[in-house]
Structure formats: structure tokens, C-alpha cells
Amino acid sequence: MFRTKSVEQSIRDTEEPEHALKKSLSALDLTVFGVGVIIGTGIFVLTGQVAKETAGPATAIAFAVAGVVCALAALCYAEFASTVPVAGSAYTFAYAALGELVAWIIGWDLVLEFALGTAVVAVGWSGYVRSLMDNVDWTMPEVLSGPDVAEGFGFDILAFALVLVLTVILVVGMKLSARVTSVVVAIKVAVVLMVIIAGLFFIKAENYKPFIPPAEKQETGGGWDAPLVQLMFGYEPTNFGIMGIFTAASIVFFAFIGFDVVATAAEETKLPQRDMPRGILGSLVICTVLYVAVSLVVTGMQHYSELSVSAPLADAFKATGHPFYAGLISFGAAVGLTTVCMILLLGQTRVFFAMSRDGLLPRFFSKTHPRFRTPYRPTILLGVVIAIIAGFTSIEELATLVNIGTLFAFVVVALGVLVLRRTQPDLPRAFRTPWVPLLPIVSVAASVWLMLNLPVETWVRFAAWMALGVVIYFVYGRSHSLLGKRGR
């Protein structure tokens, strides 16, 4: 259960012609992928909710705190991704450092994280598109607008179609995916910069007072919706105040989800030892700066108590009498969510591909397309499944599972850096995480703290999914493991 797969063996497996991915990505491509997946639902939606209910104008500090937690993890990811340039991200890293069972658990966790993330974003994209259609008097039939809109049966045809189209793009090739992403990210970043620059002219200093509103006891009721930290330590979470900033950070963390997807493309990068650290850290720095700037502008344009929860950026411009900007923001959100959806789907297929290549999932899924050199079998399977989920299911309540899954991956990667430094100190490392062991330990502590601020219900669902994964491992994965067969 705790047999490890050497770094050398992981790299040798990528050289088998039937199971090899095409290397076509540069540092710029990776940075664009990172920015493309990070800037999405979080910046367009969460800013208003957190400012109004939890942190006030200090939402900017909450974004900075969440960015620091991600940066600590990113430094650990950068070491692994440059040392083990193999598809699979945290799954592959755990296999090299912590053993097969831990690798399976983290891979199973990532499959859930990326699947739910893709479906949730696809449903959100559909909502923005329907809103834009309403502006020009085009109305979708309720039965094709999803279960949230229709009374009784409802199928979200837009979300379903989006996932299928993106599946085709990913099958055709990574370079095409990178080109599509570059165009869409350029539009999205332009919209975000427009918000910052145009909004500067409408800021009123009195809206920042008080910058950190007085603390208020958070009404959780102590039930399933209460943070786990409350039940464990009797800690009373607060809205606003200093502790409210940390509570807000655990919420806005969703806005940063996705930078770890860059690591899943390590095997398809031309010079992973040099370009993976640049792509991971570069995309994270860019997005953190943009997030902090947007939150400062929006809370300066409109008092935090009056911000919209559903569309804070667009509604802030409406409140100042500039609906034209509001329309552009809605368009940018709809376009931007396209890349978020595609890159999350990309990440999931690469993890699934890596697990099947190791035999923990059926090897049928580990063969690449003879022409495009992409993992077309898992891409088609997962694309169709997620398209159906996005079409039929209202799964917004499961979004917090994406948070806990990502944080769990951060913990595993940070621990993996510590273990691999001790077990293989002479392993060539193109990038080295600084201040080891202090930085990985701080990364683990910060991630665990944010996990403890998530509701008990989220922990229960996460535990159930993990338990199912352990059963599948012992029933199938352990006996079919390629590493185990080599050992025998």
C-alpha cells in the first residue's frame, strides 16, 4: 500500500509511444492557462458576498491572505512539477514521495474536485449567457434552461453543449487549447482591467469607513452548517473584525482554485524544469494583484452594505449610473468562464490518464490518440459524464467540496516535499522550495486552518467520497497496479 514509484520510473513511463503525450507548451502558455482558470466565478461573484456579509472593505486583505496560502502551496508544487515533470499533479507527486495508497486517495480527490468544478462553472456560464440573451429579448425555453429555472423537469442545454464543445477542443490538441485560452484570457483580463481603471473615477473615500467593520457574532446555529473548528474547539466564528477577515479568506479561497491545474500539464511542457515554476508562480501573482485591486475598487465605488451578492461588479457600475460598463462585465464573465471550464476539464483528464497508466484505473484509458497525442479516451468519457451532470443537476451546494479537495491536495504536496527531501536528498531539482522545512510546515498549517473553517456537512460528504475511493482501491487498484506487478 505504501510502495513508492521512483521519479526515474515515472519519467520512463512517459516515454512509451502508446502512452506518451505531445510536448508543446511554453512558460507563457502555462501562465495563460493559470490566469485563465483562476480568474472566473470568484472575482465576478464572491467579492460582493464576502464584502457584504463577512469582511467589508477588508475583503482586499482576505484575498491577500488566501493568495499567501496559495503561494506557500505553489512553491511546493513548483519543486515537484519541475522535478517530476509527469501528468497527474499532486497524484504523481504523492506516488513518488508518500506511497501508492496516498497517491490513490489524492488522485480520487482531484477527480472529484475537477469534475464538480467543471460542472458548477458550466452551469454558471449558462446563467450569464441566458442573462445576456434576455438583454436582447432572446429567451430560452424554461425546459432547456436547467432544473433551477424550469418547474419540474429541466435540462440545461447550454451547459451541456459547452462541456461537449470543450471536450472536442481538448481531444484535438493542447496547442489548440492554448490558442483558444489565450484569446479568451485576453478578453477576460481586459474586462478586469477596465473595472479597475474605470472604477477608480467613481471611488468615494467615505465608502471605506470603517475599513475593518466591528466584529459581529456569526449565526451558525452550531449544526451541520457550522464550521468544523467551532465544534472542535468551541471557537465562535465572527463576521467582520480581524477574525472575520480569516473567515472571508476561507470563502474567497474558491477564487484561487485552479492554479494547481498548471502542474497537471507538466508532461506536455517543452522545458518543464524551467517553465513549470514560472507558469505556476507567475499566474498566481498576476491574479492575486488583480483580485486585491478589484475588491478595493468595488468597495470604494459602493458601500459594502449595499453591494449586490449575485453580480457585484456589474451592479456597482449600475449604481453609479453606468450600465454600459455593467453590460461589458457580464460579457467578460460569460467569456471568461469558458476557459475556467476547459482547464478544469483538462486537469481532470490528465489525473485520470496518469492513474490509468499506472494501472490503478483500467489501462484502456491510458492510450493516447495516434494523431493528436492526447488522452482522448478519458477526455471523451469524462466530458460526456460531466456534460450530463451539468445539464441535469443543480449542484451549487456541492461547490464547497471543491475547496476542501484542493486544500487537501495542498497538504499532501507540502508533506511530499518534506518526505522527498529526506528520502532522496540528491535528486536533481531545477527549482527548490525555499526555507524547508519551515515553509512546507506553514503551508500545511495554513491549509488545515482554512479546511477547519468549512462546514461540517462538507467534511461529511468529503469523507464519504474518500471512503468510496478506498474501497475501489482495495477491490481493483491494488491488484492491478503496474508498480505492484513489476514488484511481483
GROMACS .gro file of C-alpha atoms in nm, residues 70-85 93 259 271-282 284-285 413 417 420-421 424-436 439-440:
model
   51
   70CYS     CA    1  -0.186   2.951  -0.227
   71ALA     CA    2   0.164   3.094  -0.270
   72LEU     CA    3   0.301   2.868   0.005
   73ALA     CA    4   0.148   2.568  -0.172
   74ALA     CA    5   0.262   2.698  -0.511
   75LEU     CA    6   0.628   2.696  -0.404
   76CYS     CA    7   0.590   2.328  -0.308
   77TYR     CA    8   0.409   2.250  -0.635
   78ALA     CA    9   0.683   2.424  -0.833
   79GLU     CA   10   0.954   2.199  -0.684
   80PHE     CA   11   0.761   1.881  -0.758
   81ALA     CA   12   0.641   1.983  -1.105
   82SER     CA   13   0.995   2.070  -1.216
   83THR     CA   14   1.147   1.759  -1.056
   84VAL     CA   15   0.877   1.511  -1.166
   85PRO     CA   16   0.751   1.650  -1.500
   93PHE     CA   17   0.395   1.374  -0.657
  259PHE     CA   18  -0.353   2.729  -1.026
  271LEU     CA   19   1.108   2.267  -2.076
  272PRO     CA   20   0.925   2.172  -1.755
  273GLN     CA   21   1.225   2.222  -1.525
  274ARG     CA   22   1.238   2.590  -1.619
  275ASP     CA   23   0.883   2.672  -1.725
  276MET     CA   24   0.665   2.499  -1.462
  277PRO     CA   25   0.776   2.723  -1.171
  278ARG     CA   26   0.734   3.030  -1.392
  279GLY     CA   27   0.386   2.928  -1.502
  280ILE     CA   28   0.260   2.835  -1.155
  281LEU     CA   29   0.402   3.131  -0.963
  282GLY     CA   30   0.350   3.384  -1.241
  284LEU     CA   31  -0.078   3.322  -0.909
  285VAL     CA   32   0.097   3.658  -0.861
  413VAL     CA   33   0.207   1.816  -0.172
  417VAL     CA   34   0.830   1.793  -0.032
  420LEU     CA   35   1.126   1.353  -0.067
  421ARG     CA   36   1.390   1.594   0.065
  424GLN     CA   37   1.610   1.145  -0.190
  425PRO     CA   38   1.821   1.446  -0.092
  426ASP     CA   39   2.046   1.410  -0.401
  427LEU     CA   40   1.762   1.409  -0.655
  428PRO     CA   41   1.825   1.680  -0.921
  429ARG     CA   42   1.587   1.971  -0.852
  430ALA     CA   43   1.560   2.251  -1.107
  431PHE     CA   44   1.358   2.453  -0.855
  432ARG     CA   45   1.390   2.418  -0.477
  433THR     CA   46   1.123   2.527  -0.234
  434PRO     CA   47   1.290   2.783  -0.001
  435TRP     CA   48   1.311   2.760   0.379
  436VAL     CA   49   1.248   2.385   0.408
  439LEU     CA   50   0.771   2.679   0.462
  440PRO     CA   51   0.603   2.340   0.393
   0.00000   0.00000   0.00000
